[in-house]
Amino acid sequence: MKIIKSEDVVIEDVLHHFENEVVVIPTETVYGLAANIYNEEALKQIFILKGRPSDNPLIVHISSLEMLESLIEGTIPEEYKVLIEKFWPGPMSLLFPAKKSISKIVTGGLDTIVVRMPKHNLILDILDKLKKPLAAPSANLSGSPSPSSVQHVVDDFGSHVNLYIDGGDCEVGLESTVFSILDNKPAILRPGGITKEQIMKCIKRDVSLNYLVDESKILMKVKSNNQDKLHLDFNKDKEGLMSPGQKYKHYSPTNKFILFISDRKDITENILKLIKEDSKIGIMKHKNTFYNPKELQNLTIFDLGNTKKQICSNIFKGLRFLDKKCDFIFTCSVDSNDEGSAIMDRLQKAATEIYILD
Ligand code: TXA
Ligand code: MG
């Protein structure tokens, strides 16, 4: 197993790994487990390594519009052109009808394909020289928090991968937005680095965005109108408008992770009710997290930052960090405007239990 810093990579020396194997790559969102889309053995290896269900399709990474055209059926829709112009390279993945020749391993058996151009110069140069797109899901074991540093990936896969490219901490820290305009229905299939507001401003029409929350996690629903206030959408019937991946267990730490839909309430008492004596407590805090440290013993704080961009970039780092040292991890909701919808999507999916406080 080799870890090479991105600035030390000599592309010609590593290209054969990209032809034949799974390689860990940095992107601006999260680290990816990359394989050339024309090498079925390497593609299969991605699913084996991650323990990923085969019906969960992969995002394909490209460096040029020619490469995009080699993957899709028909022409690029006008509204996509506007989004591409504005957000590529960047954390925006777009759903297209797939060319019939594309491996079903990539598409999970669907007739569509999700494509993005990552904002990472080394990866774009590698794609140019390889002249083949790379399929790359997030480089974490299925179900565990996504990786925003190379160490996170090493923690999950160790020597099962030969080559890791270390690009430092990922700038965005959570995954790209998956967006579809097929059937003339603009919809965010997974909220991410580009917000609904940014997309609507660009295409000048409404965009739907649905969460899929496992309601069995919600243990204390004190006042149901809280849901409206926080724009949480607990409607399960909208599953059809989401990515296949949204239905699986996601991002979960090993220990208990509790999300308070708290709307600036002090969470100290609720924490004390939930822990056992001598429990090691972790709090991922941001500007709407209120607690009394004097009443909480064995406490470790992970500061997520205060702006939503900072919170995005720290969520997975915080979950992985606190999971190593705490029995219980707590955090509080943010409003779902702007990057808030991506933050709430990840927190709700990762949570073991959700409490709506009044
Ligand atoms: O930021 C990202 O997108 C990262 C980096 C590495 O690029 N990749 C990533 O891939 O997050 P992954 O596999 O962890 O998530 C891909 C998501 C899944 O929810 C999957 O179901 C969805 O995209 N997806 C892929 N192809 C799809 C398709 N044809 N239709 C609907 N959803 C699709
Ligand atoms: Mg993933």
mmCIF file of C-alpha atoms and ligand atoms in Angstrom:
data_model
loop_
_atom_site.group_PDB
_atom_site.id
_atom_site.type_symbol
_atom_site.label_atom_id
_atom_site.label_comp_id
_atom_site.label_asym_id
_atom_site.label_seq_id
_atom_site.Cartn_x
_atom_site.Cartn_y
_atom_site.Cartn_z
ATOM 1 C CA MET A 1 0.000 0.000 0.000
ATOM 2 C CA LYS A 2 1.329 3.426 -1.061
ATOM 3 C CA ILE A 3 0.146 6.906 -0.019
ATOM 4 C CA ILE A 4 1.399 9.633 -2.377
ATOM 5 C CA LYS A 5 0.807 13.325 -1.735
ATOM 6 C CA SER A 6 -1.017 14.860 -4.684
ATOM 7 C CA GLU A 7 1.792 17.357 -5.313
ATOM 8 C CA ASP A 8 4.287 14.480 -5.616
ATOM 9 C CA VAL A 9 2.257 12.451 -8.113
ATOM 10 C CA VAL A 10 3.907 11.865 -11.502
ATOM 11 C CA ILE A 11 0.893 11.034 -13.637
ATOM 12 C CA GLU A 12 2.726 8.766 -16.087
ATOM 13 C CA ASP A 13 3.938 6.643 -13.152
ATOM 14 C CA VAL A 14 0.472 6.085 -11.664
ATOM 15 C CA LEU A 15 -1.651 5.812 -14.803
ATOM 16 C CA HIS A 16 -1.468 1.997 -14.961
ATOM 17 C CA HIS A 17 -3.098 1.835 -11.503
ATOM 18 C CA PHE A 18 -6.056 3.791 -12.914
ATOM 19 C CA GLU A 19 -6.303 1.420 -15.896
ATOM 20 C CA ASN A 20 -6.484 -1.735 -13.820
ATOM 21 C CA GLU A 21 -7.250 -1.158 -10.142
ATOM 22 C CA VAL A 22 -9.249 0.721 -7.577
ATOM 23 C CA VAL A 23 -7.402 3.895 -6.517
ATOM 24 C CA VAL A 24 -8.236 6.325 -3.697
ATOM 25 C CA ILE A 25 -8.538 9.859 -5.072
ATOM 26 C CA PRO A 26 -9.076 13.230 -3.423
ATOM 27 C CA THR A 27 -11.871 15.445 -4.760
ATOM 28 C CA GLU A 28 -13.196 18.775 -3.523
ATOM 29 C CA THR A 29 -16.205 17.011 -1.925
ATOM 30 C CA VAL A 30 -15.029 13.776 -0.303
ATOM 31 C CA TYR A 31 -12.439 11.120 -1.155
ATOM 32 C CA GLY A 32 -13.456 8.669 -3.878
ATOM 33 C CA LEU A 33 -12.742 5.006 -4.606
ATOM 34 C CA ALA A 34 -12.046 5.275 -8.338
ATOM 35 C CA ALA A 35 -12.071 2.742 -11.175
ATOM 36 C CA ASN A 36 -11.927 3.118 -14.945
ATOM 37 C CA ILE A 37 -15.505 2.553 -16.188
ATOM 38 C CA TYR A 38 -14.312 0.188 -18.929
ATOM 39 C CA ASN A 39 -12.657 -2.234 -16.512
ATOM 40 C CA GLU A 40 -15.426 -4.422 -15.079
ATOM 41 C CA GLU A 41 -13.119 -6.258 -12.687
ATOM 42 C CA ALA A 42 -12.024 -2.979 -11.090
ATOM 43 C CA LEU A 43 -15.652 -1.788 -10.962
ATOM 44 C CA LYS A 44 -16.708 -4.983 -9.202
ATOM 45 C CA GLN A 45 -13.871 -4.493 -6.753
ATOM 46 C CA ILE A 46 -15.387 -1.145 -5.681
ATOM 47 C CA PHE A 47 -18.593 -2.885 -4.613
ATOM 48 C CA ILE A 48 -16.709 -5.667 -2.832
ATOM 49 C CA LEU A 49 -14.426 -3.273 -0.956
ATOM 50 C CA LYS A 50 -17.257 -1.012 0.161
ATOM 51 C CA GLY A 51 -19.785 -3.763 0.845
ATOM 52 C CA ARG A 52 -22.068 -1.754 -1.428
ATOM 53 C CA PRO A 53 -25.374 -3.161 -2.716
ATOM 54 C CA SER A 54 -25.135 -3.725 -6.470
ATOM 55 C CA ASP A 55 -28.319 -1.742 -7.204
ATOM 56 C CA ASN A 56 -26.699 1.461 -5.881
ATOM 57 C CA PRO A 57 -25.160 3.114 -8.973
ATOM 58 C CA LEU A 58 -21.839 4.960 -9.122
ATOM 59 C CA ILE A 59 -21.146 8.586 -10.028
ATOM 60 C CA VAL A 60 -18.915 8.926 -13.081
ATOM 61 C CA HIS A 61 -16.161 11.568 -13.144
ATOM 62 C CA ILE A 62 -15.106 13.312 -16.342
ATOM 63 C CA SER A 63 -12.764 16.105 -17.395
ATOM 64 C CA SER A 64 -14.365 17.325 -20.650
ATOM 65 C CA LEU A 65 -17.683 17.665 -22.437
ATOM 66 C CA GLU A 66 -16.463 15.158 -25.058
ATOM 67 C CA MET A 67 -16.047 12.627 -22.286
ATOM 68 C CA LEU A 68 -19.564 13.468 -21.091
ATOM 69 C CA GLU A 69 -20.955 12.930 -24.580
ATOM 70 C CA SER A 70 -19.348 9.495 -24.722
ATOM 71 C CA LEU A 71 -21.531 8.442 -21.787
ATOM 72 C CA ILE A 72 -24.957 9.869 -22.505
ATOM 73 C CA GLU A 73 -27.804 9.220 -24.898
ATOM 74 C CA GLY A 74 -28.976 12.285 -26.829
ATOM 75 C CA THR A 75 -27.800 15.865 -26.382
ATOM 76 C CA ILE A 76 -27.121 17.910 -23.248
ATOM 77 C CA PRO A 77 -30.381 19.655 -22.168
ATOM 78 C CA GLU A 78 -30.211 23.477 -22.266
ATOM 79 C CA GLU A 79 -30.778 23.861 -18.516
ATOM 80 C CA TYR A 80 -27.923 21.465 -17.821
ATOM 81 C CA LYS A 81 -25.709 23.583 -20.071
ATOM 82 C CA VAL A 82 -26.399 26.592 -17.841
ATOM 83 C CA LEU A 83 -25.595 24.574 -14.716
ATOM 84 C CA ILE A 84 -22.450 23.101 -16.271
ATOM 85 C CA GLU A 85 -21.254 26.549 -17.264
ATOM 86 C CA LYS A 86 -21.791 27.812 -13.729
ATOM 87 C CA PHE A 87 -20.833 24.854 -11.524
ATOM 88 C CA TRP A 88 -18.359 22.606 -13.368
ATOM 89 C CA PRO A 89 -15.817 21.731 -12.299
ATOM 90 C CA GLY A 90 -17.554 21.466 -8.921
ATOM 91 C CA PRO A 91 -19.867 19.558 -6.558
ATOM 92 C CA MET A 92 -22.770 19.204 -8.988
ATOM 93 C CA SER A 93 -23.703 15.750 -10.343
ATOM 94 C CA LEU A 94 -26.210 15.535 -13.195
ATOM 95 C CA LEU A 95 -28.495 12.680 -14.209
ATOM 96 C CA PHE A 96 -28.601 11.762 -17.929
ATOM 97 C CA PRO A 97 -30.016 8.932 -20.016
ATOM 98 C CA ALA A 98 -27.106 6.479 -20.298
ATOM 99 C CA LYS A 99 -25.649 5.107 -23.528
ATOM 100 C CA LYS A 100 -26.595 1.449 -23.856
ATOM 101 C CA SER A 101 -22.916 0.519 -23.987
ATOM 102 C CA ILE A 102 -22.289 1.699 -20.399
ATOM 103 C CA SER A 103 -21.689 -1.156 -17.980
ATOM 104 C CA LYS A 104 -24.694 -2.023 -15.799
ATOM 105 C CA ILE A 105 -22.240 -2.280 -12.919
ATOM 106 C CA VAL A 106 -21.856 1.498 -13.132
ATOM 107 C CA THR A 107 -25.563 2.279 -13.517
ATOM 108 C CA GLY A 108 -26.819 -0.301 -11.032
ATOM 109 C CA GLY A 109 -28.968 -1.707 -13.828
ATOM 110 C CA LEU A 110 -30.724 1.648 -14.495
ATOM 111 C CA ASP A 111 -30.891 3.303 -17.904
ATOM 112 C CA THR A 112 -29.586 6.578 -16.473
ATOM 113 C CA ILE A 113 -26.110 7.723 -15.445
ATOM 114 C CA VAL A 114 -24.949 10.399 -12.992
ATOM 115 C CA VAL A 115 -21.897 12.422 -14.089
ATOM 116 C CA ARG A 116 -19.785 15.185 -12.594
ATOM 117 C CA MET A 117 -16.564 17.090 -13.266
ATOM 118 C CA PRO A 118 -14.621 17.257 -9.992
ATOM 119 C CA LYS A 119 -12.841 20.473 -9.023
ATOM 120 C CA HIS A 120 -9.417 18.989 -8.497
ATOM 121 C CA ASN A 121 -6.632 19.791 -10.955
ATOM 122 C CA LEU A 122 -4.651 16.599 -10.472
ATOM 123 C CA ILE A 123 -7.724 14.404 -10.981
ATOM 124 C CA LEU A 124 -8.724 16.396 -14.072
ATOM 125 C CA ASP A 125 -5.183 15.923 -15.477
ATOM 126 C CA ILE A 126 -5.314 12.197 -14.730
ATOM 127 C CA LEU A 127 -8.692 11.932 -16.503
ATOM 128 C CA ASP A 128 -7.296 13.801 -19.517
ATOM 129 C CA LYS A 129 -4.296 11.503 -19.807
ATOM 130 C CA LEU A 130 -6.258 8.327 -19.063
ATOM 131 C CA LYS A 131 -8.880 9.358 -21.639
ATOM 132 C CA LYS A 132 -11.414 7.276 -19.737
ATOM 133 C CA PRO A 133 -14.014 8.350 -17.183
ATOM 134 C CA LEU A 134 -13.614 7.180 -13.599
ATOM 135 C CA ALA A 135 -16.495 5.835 -11.551
ATOM 136 C CA ALA A 136 -15.992 6.851 -7.932
ATOM 137 C CA PRO A 137 -18.271 6.464 -4.966
ATOM 138 C CA SER A 138 -17.288 7.996 -1.660
ATOM 139 C CA ALA A 139 -14.320 6.056 -0.252
ATOM 140 C CA ASN A 140 -15.943 4.764 2.934
ATOM 141 C CA LEU A 141 -17.307 1.386 3.951
ATOM 142 C CA SER A 142 -21.006 1.359 3.052
ATOM 143 C CA GLY A 143 -22.996 2.793 5.928
ATOM 144 C CA SER A 144 -20.114 4.571 7.658
ATOM 145 C CA PRO A 145 -19.347 8.329 7.605
ATOM 146 C CA SER A 146 -17.905 9.598 4.325
ATOM 147 C CA PRO A 147 -14.169 10.397 4.204
ATOM 148 C CA SER A 148 -12.946 13.989 4.094
ATOM 149 C CA SER A 149 -9.259 13.174 4.706
ATOM 150 C CA VAL A 150 -6.996 10.391 3.447
ATOM 151 C CA GLN A 151 -6.650 9.060 6.995
ATOM 152 C CA HIS A 152 -10.418 8.415 7.070
ATOM 153 C CA VAL A 153 -10.017 6.203 4.000
ATOM 154 C CA VAL A 154 -6.995 4.394 5.419
ATOM 155 C CA ASP A 155 -9.040 3.750 8.577
ATOM 156 C CA ASP A 156 -11.717 2.010 6.467
ATOM 157 C CA PHE A 157 -9.662 0.117 3.869
ATOM 158 C CA GLY A 158 -6.037 -0.108 5.086
ATOM 159 C CA SER A 159 -3.956 -2.344 2.838
ATOM 160 C CA HIS A 160 -6.952 -3.533 0.788
ATOM 161 C CA VAL A 161 -6.208 -0.674 -1.606
ATOM 162 C CA ASN A 162 -2.770 -0.356 -3.277
ATOM 163 C CA LEU A 163 -2.655 3.341 -4.065
ATOM 164 C CA TYR A 164 -3.939 6.313 -2.074
ATOM 165 C CA ILE A 165 -3.537 9.850 -3.383
ATOM 166 C CA ASP A 166 -3.445 12.270 -0.480
ATOM 167 C CA GLY A 167 -4.884 15.676 -1.355
ATOM 168 C CA GLY A 168 -5.253 16.885 2.239
ATOM 169 C CA ASP A 169 -8.620 17.816 3.743
ATOM 170 C CA CYS A 170 -11.499 18.067 1.244
ATOM 171 C CA GLU A 171 -12.669 21.623 0.706
ATOM 172 C CA VAL A 172 -16.431 20.942 0.704
ATOM 173 C CA GLY A 173 -16.368 17.954 3.083
ATOM 174 C CA LEU A 174 -19.647 16.387 2.002
ATOM 175 C CA GLU A 175 -20.786 14.925 -1.295
ATOM 176 C CA SER A 176 -21.941 16.590 -4.479
ATOM 177 C CA THR A 177 -25.552 17.534 -5.132
ATOM 178 C CA VAL A 178 -27.260 14.981 -7.387
ATOM 179 C CA PHE A 179 -29.653 16.835 -9.664
ATOM 180 C CA SER A 180 -32.085 15.666 -12.344
ATOM 181 C CA ILE A 181 -34.129 17.470 -14.896
ATOM 182 C CA LEU A 182 -35.327 14.347 -16.682
ATOM 183 C CA ASP A 183 -39.057 14.207 -17.522
ATOM 184 C CA ASN A 184 -38.935 17.982 -17.208
ATOM 185 C CA LYS A 185 -39.089 17.674 -13.402
ATOM 186 C CA PRO A 186 -36.203 19.549 -11.782
ATOM 187 C CA ALA A 187 -35.364 17.601 -8.638
ATOM 188 C CA ILE A 188 -32.493 17.304 -6.204
ATOM 189 C CA LEU A 189 -32.026 13.573 -5.673
ATOM 190 C CA ARG A 190 -29.382 14.125 -3.008
ATOM 191 C CA PRO A 191 -28.669 17.549 -1.435
ATOM 192 C CA GLY A 192 -24.969 18.432 -1.428
ATOM 193 C CA GLY A 193 -22.300 21.027 -2.135
ATOM 194 C CA ILE A 194 -24.460 23.129 -4.489
ATOM 195 C CA THR A 195 -27.661 24.400 -2.897
ATOM 196 C CA LYS A 196 -31.246 24.352 -4.150
ATOM 197 C CA GLU A 197 -31.209 28.151 -4.026
ATOM 198 C CA GLN A 198 -28.135 28.297 -6.296
ATOM 199 C CA ILE A 199 -29.731 25.909 -8.806
ATOM 200 C CA MET A 200 -33.063 27.771 -8.842
ATOM 201 C CA LYS A 201 -31.286 31.055 -9.424
ATOM 202 C CA CYS A 202 -29.563 29.533 -12.442
ATOM 203 C CA ILE A 203 -32.435 27.720 -14.146
ATOM 204 C CA LYS A 204 -35.062 30.210 -12.978
ATOM 205 C CA ARG A 205 -37.679 27.704 -11.930
ATOM 206 C CA ASP A 206 -38.720 25.688 -8.914
ATOM 207 C CA VAL A 207 -36.746 22.622 -7.868
ATOM 208 C CA SER A 208 -38.049 19.841 -5.633
ATOM 209 C CA LEU A 209 -35.969 18.385 -2.829
ATOM 210 C CA ASN A 210 -37.051 15.485 -0.664
ATOM 211 C CA TYR A 211 -35.588 13.880 2.383
ATOM 212 C CA LEU A 212 -36.171 10.308 3.283
ATOM 213 C CA VAL A 213 -36.161 10.026 7.049
ATOM 214 C CA ASP A 214 -36.648 6.787 8.885
ATOM 215 C CA GLU A 215 -39.497 7.847 11.153
ATOM 216 C CA SER A 216 -38.787 5.047 13.602
ATOM 217 C CA LYS A 217 -35.751 7.099 14.667
ATOM 218 C CA ILE A 218 -37.896 9.977 15.853
ATOM 219 C CA LEU A 219 -38.507 9.221 19.490
ATOM 220 C CA MET A 220 -39.895 12.413 20.905
ATOM 221 C CA LYS A 221 -42.173 14.494 18.774
ATOM 222 C CA VAL A 222 -43.200 17.155 21.218
ATOM 223 C CA LYS A 223 -44.868 19.593 18.961
ATOM 224 C CA SER A 224 -45.596 18.548 15.448
ATOM 225 C CA ASN A 225 -45.591 22.053 13.988
ATOM 226 C CA ASN A 226 -41.854 22.146 14.764
ATOM 227 C CA GLN A 227 -41.470 20.077 11.645
ATOM 228 C CA ASP A 228 -42.877 22.812 9.455
ATOM 229 C CA LYS A 229 -40.754 25.414 11.115
ATOM 230 C CA LEU A 230 -37.608 23.468 10.326
ATOM 231 C CA HIS A 231 -38.768 22.499 6.835
ATOM 232 C CA LEU A 232 -38.273 18.841 7.558
ATOM 233 C CA ASP A 233 -40.009 16.593 5.140
ATOM 234 C CA PHE A 234 -40.885 13.258 6.649
ATOM 235 C CA ASN A 235 -42.946 12.145 3.693
ATOM 236 C CA LYS A 236 -41.853 8.699 2.630
ATOM 237 C CA ASP A 237 -44.057 8.538 -0.453
ATOM 238 C CA LYS A 238 -41.640 10.640 -2.433
ATOM 239 C CA GLU A 239 -39.034 7.913 -2.595
ATOM 240 C CA GLY A 240 -39.332 7.840 -6.386
ATOM 241 C CA LEU A 241 -37.634 11.217 -6.637
ATOM 242 C CA MET A 242 -34.501 10.187 -4.836
ATOM 243 C CA SER A 243 -31.285 8.435 -5.646
ATOM 244 C CA PRO A 244 -31.292 4.692 -5.032
ATOM 245 C CA GLY A 245 -28.510 5.252 -2.508
ATOM 246 C CA GLN A 246 -30.742 7.427 -0.334
ATOM 247 C CA LYS A 247 -32.655 4.415 0.942
ATOM 248 C CA TYR A 248 -29.675 2.669 2.546
ATOM 249 C CA LYS A 249 -28.287 3.073 6.037
ATOM 250 C CA HIS A 250 -25.851 5.923 5.867
ATOM 251 C CA TYR A 251 -22.979 7.749 7.482
ATOM 252 C CA SER A 252 -23.479 6.054 10.852
ATOM 253 C CA PRO A 253 -20.878 6.065 13.589
ATOM 254 C CA THR A 254 -20.441 2.868 15.620
ATOM 255 C CA ASN A 255 -21.643 4.467 18.851
ATOM 256 C CA LYS A 256 -24.966 6.139 19.530
ATOM 257 C CA PHE A 257 -25.446 9.381 17.629
ATOM 258 C CA ILE A 258 -28.341 11.552 18.769
ATOM 259 C CA LEU A 259 -29.741 14.467 16.816
ATOM 260 C CA PHE A 260 -31.809 17.090 18.616
ATOM 261 C CA ILE A 261 -34.186 19.093 16.471
ATOM 262 C CA SER A 262 -33.624 21.779 18.991
ATOM 263 C CA ASP A 263 -34.259 25.233 17.644
ATOM 264 C CA ARG A 264 -31.752 26.867 20.027
ATOM 265 C CA LYS A 265 -32.870 24.972 23.167
ATOM 266 C CA ASP A 266 -30.434 24.031 25.938
ATOM 267 C CA ILE A 267 -29.770 20.297 25.481
ATOM 268 C CA THR A 268 -28.018 19.577 28.794
ATOM 269 C CA GLU A 269 -30.993 17.973 30.564
ATOM 270 C CA ASN A 270 -31.883 15.852 27.587
ATOM 271 C CA ILE A 271 -28.318 14.588 27.366
ATOM 272 C CA LEU A 272 -28.350 13.648 31.046
ATOM 273 C CA LYS A 273 -31.588 11.709 30.543
ATOM 274 C CA LEU A 274 -30.141 9.670 27.700
ATOM 275 C CA ILE A 275 -26.660 8.690 28.909
ATOM 276 C CA LYS A 276 -25.610 6.089 31.441
ATOM 277 C CA GLU A 277 -23.421 6.892 34.414
ATOM 278 C CA ASP A 278 -19.767 7.392 33.425
ATOM 279 C CA SER A 279 -20.624 7.572 29.727
ATOM 280 C CA LYS A 280 -18.144 9.429 27.588
ATOM 281 C CA ILE A 281 -20.049 12.238 25.916
ATOM 282 C CA GLY A 282 -19.241 13.963 22.627
ATOM 283 C CA ILE A 283 -20.951 17.094 21.361
ATOM 284 C CA MET A 284 -20.586 18.324 17.785
ATOM 285 C CA LYS A 285 -21.340 21.961 18.352
ATOM 286 C CA HIS A 286 -22.220 24.927 16.179
ATOM 287 C CA LYS A 287 -23.663 28.327 16.927
ATOM 288 C CA ASN A 288 -27.116 26.949 17.798
ATOM 289 C CA THR A 289 -25.859 24.370 20.280
ATOM 290 C CA PHE A 290 -26.507 25.355 23.898
ATOM 291 C CA TYR A 291 -25.356 23.217 26.845
ATOM 292 C CA ASN A 292 -23.857 23.597 30.274
ATOM 293 C CA PRO A 293 -20.379 22.024 30.343
ATOM 294 C CA LYS A 294 -20.299 22.131 34.178
ATOM 295 C CA GLU A 295 -23.134 19.609 34.340
ATOM 296 C CA LEU A 296 -21.640 17.202 31.827
ATOM 297 C CA GLN A 297 -18.755 14.945 32.827
ATOM 298 C CA ASN A 298 -16.394 13.105 30.474
ATOM 299 C CA LEU A 299 -17.212 15.627 27.798
ATOM 300 C CA THR A 300 -15.391 16.082 24.462
ATOM 301 C CA ILE A 301 -16.403 18.943 22.208
ATOM 302 C CA PHE A 302 -15.880 18.942 18.451
ATOM 303 C CA ASP A 303 -16.415 22.376 16.977
ATOM 304 C CA LEU A 304 -18.239 22.150 13.656
ATOM 305 C CA GLY A 305 -17.782 25.882 13.083
ATOM 306 C CA ASN A 306 -20.552 28.403 12.711
ATOM 307 C CA THR A 307 -21.259 29.004 9.053
ATOM 308 C CA LYS A 308 -23.086 26.266 7.174
ATOM 309 C CA LYS A 309 -20.100 25.880 4.824
ATOM 310 C CA GLN A 310 -17.874 25.203 7.840
ATOM 311 C CA ILE A 311 -20.395 22.743 9.258
ATOM 312 C CA CYS A 312 -20.508 20.870 5.903
ATOM 313 C CA SER A 313 -16.754 20.560 5.826
ATOM 314 C CA ASN A 314 -16.581 19.252 9.403
ATOM 315 C CA ILE A 315 -19.571 16.907 9.815
ATOM 316 C CA PHE A 316 -17.870 13.663 8.798
ATOM 317 C CA LYS A 317 -14.604 14.639 10.461
ATOM 318 C CA GLY A 318 -16.520 15.292 13.691
ATOM 319 C CA LEU A 319 -18.459 12.036 13.560
ATOM 320 C CA ARG A 320 -15.341 9.987 12.921
ATOM 321 C CA PHE A 321 -13.304 11.835 15.574
ATOM 322 C CA LEU A 322 -15.908 11.575 18.359
ATOM 323 C CA ASP A 323 -16.805 7.983 17.467
ATOM 324 C CA LYS A 324 -13.274 6.940 18.452
ATOM 325 C CA LYS A 325 -13.510 8.365 21.972
ATOM 326 C CA CYS A 326 -17.166 8.701 23.029
ATOM 327 C CA ASP A 327 -20.061 6.385 23.891
ATOM 328 C CA PHE A 328 -22.648 8.973 22.874
ATOM 329 C CA ILE A 329 -22.436 11.738 20.285
ATOM 330 C CA PHE A 330 -24.922 14.611 20.317
ATOM 331 C CA THR A 331 -25.629 17.401 17.904
ATOM 332 C CA CYS A 332 -28.350 19.937 17.078
ATOM 333 C CA SER A 333 -30.275 20.761 13.937
ATOM 334 C CA VAL A 334 -29.697 23.739 11.666
ATOM 335 C CA ASP A 335 -32.356 25.378 9.509
ATOM 336 C CA SER A 336 -32.609 23.825 6.083
ATOM 337 C CA ASN A 337 -31.930 26.893 3.964
ATOM 338 C CA ASP A 338 -28.889 26.908 1.667
ATOM 339 C CA GLU A 339 -26.352 24.231 2.717
ATOM 340 C CA GLY A 340 -28.689 23.426 5.636
ATOM 341 C CA SER A 341 -30.592 20.828 3.610
ATOM 342 C CA ALA A 342 -27.408 18.853 2.897
ATOM 343 C CA ILE A 343 -26.360 19.136 6.552
ATOM 344 C CA MET A 344 -29.769 17.964 7.811
ATOM 345 C CA ASP A 345 -29.891 15.139 5.253
ATOM 346 C CA ARG A 346 -26.548 13.775 6.517
ATOM 347 C CA LEU A 347 -27.343 14.302 10.213
ATOM 348 C CA GLN A 348 -30.748 12.622 9.977
ATOM 349 C CA LYS A 349 -29.359 9.661 8.067
ATOM 350 C CA ALA A 350 -26.418 9.252 10.440
ATOM 351 C CA ALA A 351 -28.526 9.566 13.601
ATOM 352 C CA THR A 352 -29.392 6.549 15.711
ATOM 353 C CA GLU A 353 -32.221 8.526 17.308
ATOM 354 C CA ILE A 354 -33.821 11.897 16.618
ATOM 355 C CA TYR A 355 -35.521 13.968 19.330
ATOM 356 C CA ILE A 356 -37.696 16.923 18.496
ATOM 357 C CA LEU A 357 -37.422 19.263 21.492
ATOM 358 C CA ASP A 358 -39.933 21.861 22.371
HETATM 359 O O1 TXA B 1 -19.186 14.113 -4.203
HETATM 360 C C1 TXA B 1 -19.489 13.018 -4.676
HETATM 361 O O2 TXA B 1 -20.461 12.859 -5.405
HETATM 362 C C2 TXA B 1 -18.582 11.825 -4.323
HETATM 363 C C3 TXA B 1 -17.196 12.078 -4.917
HETATM 364 C C4 TXA B 1 -16.243 10.930 -4.725
HETATM 365 O O3 TXA B 1 -17.335 12.421 -6.260
HETATM 366 N N1 TXA B 1 -19.152 10.603 -4.774
HETATM 367 C C5 TXA B 1 -20.243 10.049 -4.171
HETATM 368 O O4 TXA B 1 -20.645 8.835 -4.680
HETATM 369 O O5 TXA B 1 -20.825 10.567 -3.261
HETATM 370 P P1 TXA B 1 -21.591 7.838 -3.893
HETATM 371 O O6 TXA B 1 -21.543 6.589 -4.677
HETATM 372 O O7 TXA B 1 -21.187 7.725 -2.483
HETATM 373 O O8 TXA B 1 -23.002 8.455 -4.067
HETATM 374 C C6 TXA B 1 -23.619 8.443 -5.330
HETATM 375 C C7 TXA B 1 -25.065 8.798 -5.191
HETATM 376 C C8 TXA B 1 -25.844 7.650 -4.593
HETATM 377 O O9 TXA B 1 -26.836 8.155 -3.726
HETATM 378 C C9 TXA B 1 -26.450 7.009 -5.837
HETATM 379 O O10 TXA B 1 -27.620 6.305 -5.546
HETATM 380 C C10 TXA B 1 -26.675 8.220 -6.723
HETATM 381 O O11 TXA B 1 -25.581 9.042 -6.505
HETATM 382 N N2 TXA B 1 -26.755 7.831 -8.140
HETATM 383 C C11 TXA B 1 -25.757 7.383 -8.928
HETATM 384 N N3 TXA B 1 -26.229 7.059 -10.151
HETATM 385 C C12 TXA B 1 -27.548 7.299 -10.136
HETATM 386 C C13 TXA B 1 -28.614 7.160 -11.082
HETATM 387 N N4 TXA B 1 -28.400 6.682 -12.307
HETATM 388 N N5 TXA B 1 -29.866 7.525 -10.705
HETATM 389 C C14 TXA B 1 -30.098 8.024 -9.484
HETATM 390 N N6 TXA B 1 -29.135 8.172 -8.526
HETATM 391 C C15 TXA B 1 -27.896 7.813 -8.849
HETATM 392 MG MG MG B 2 -21.394 7.506 -0.416
#
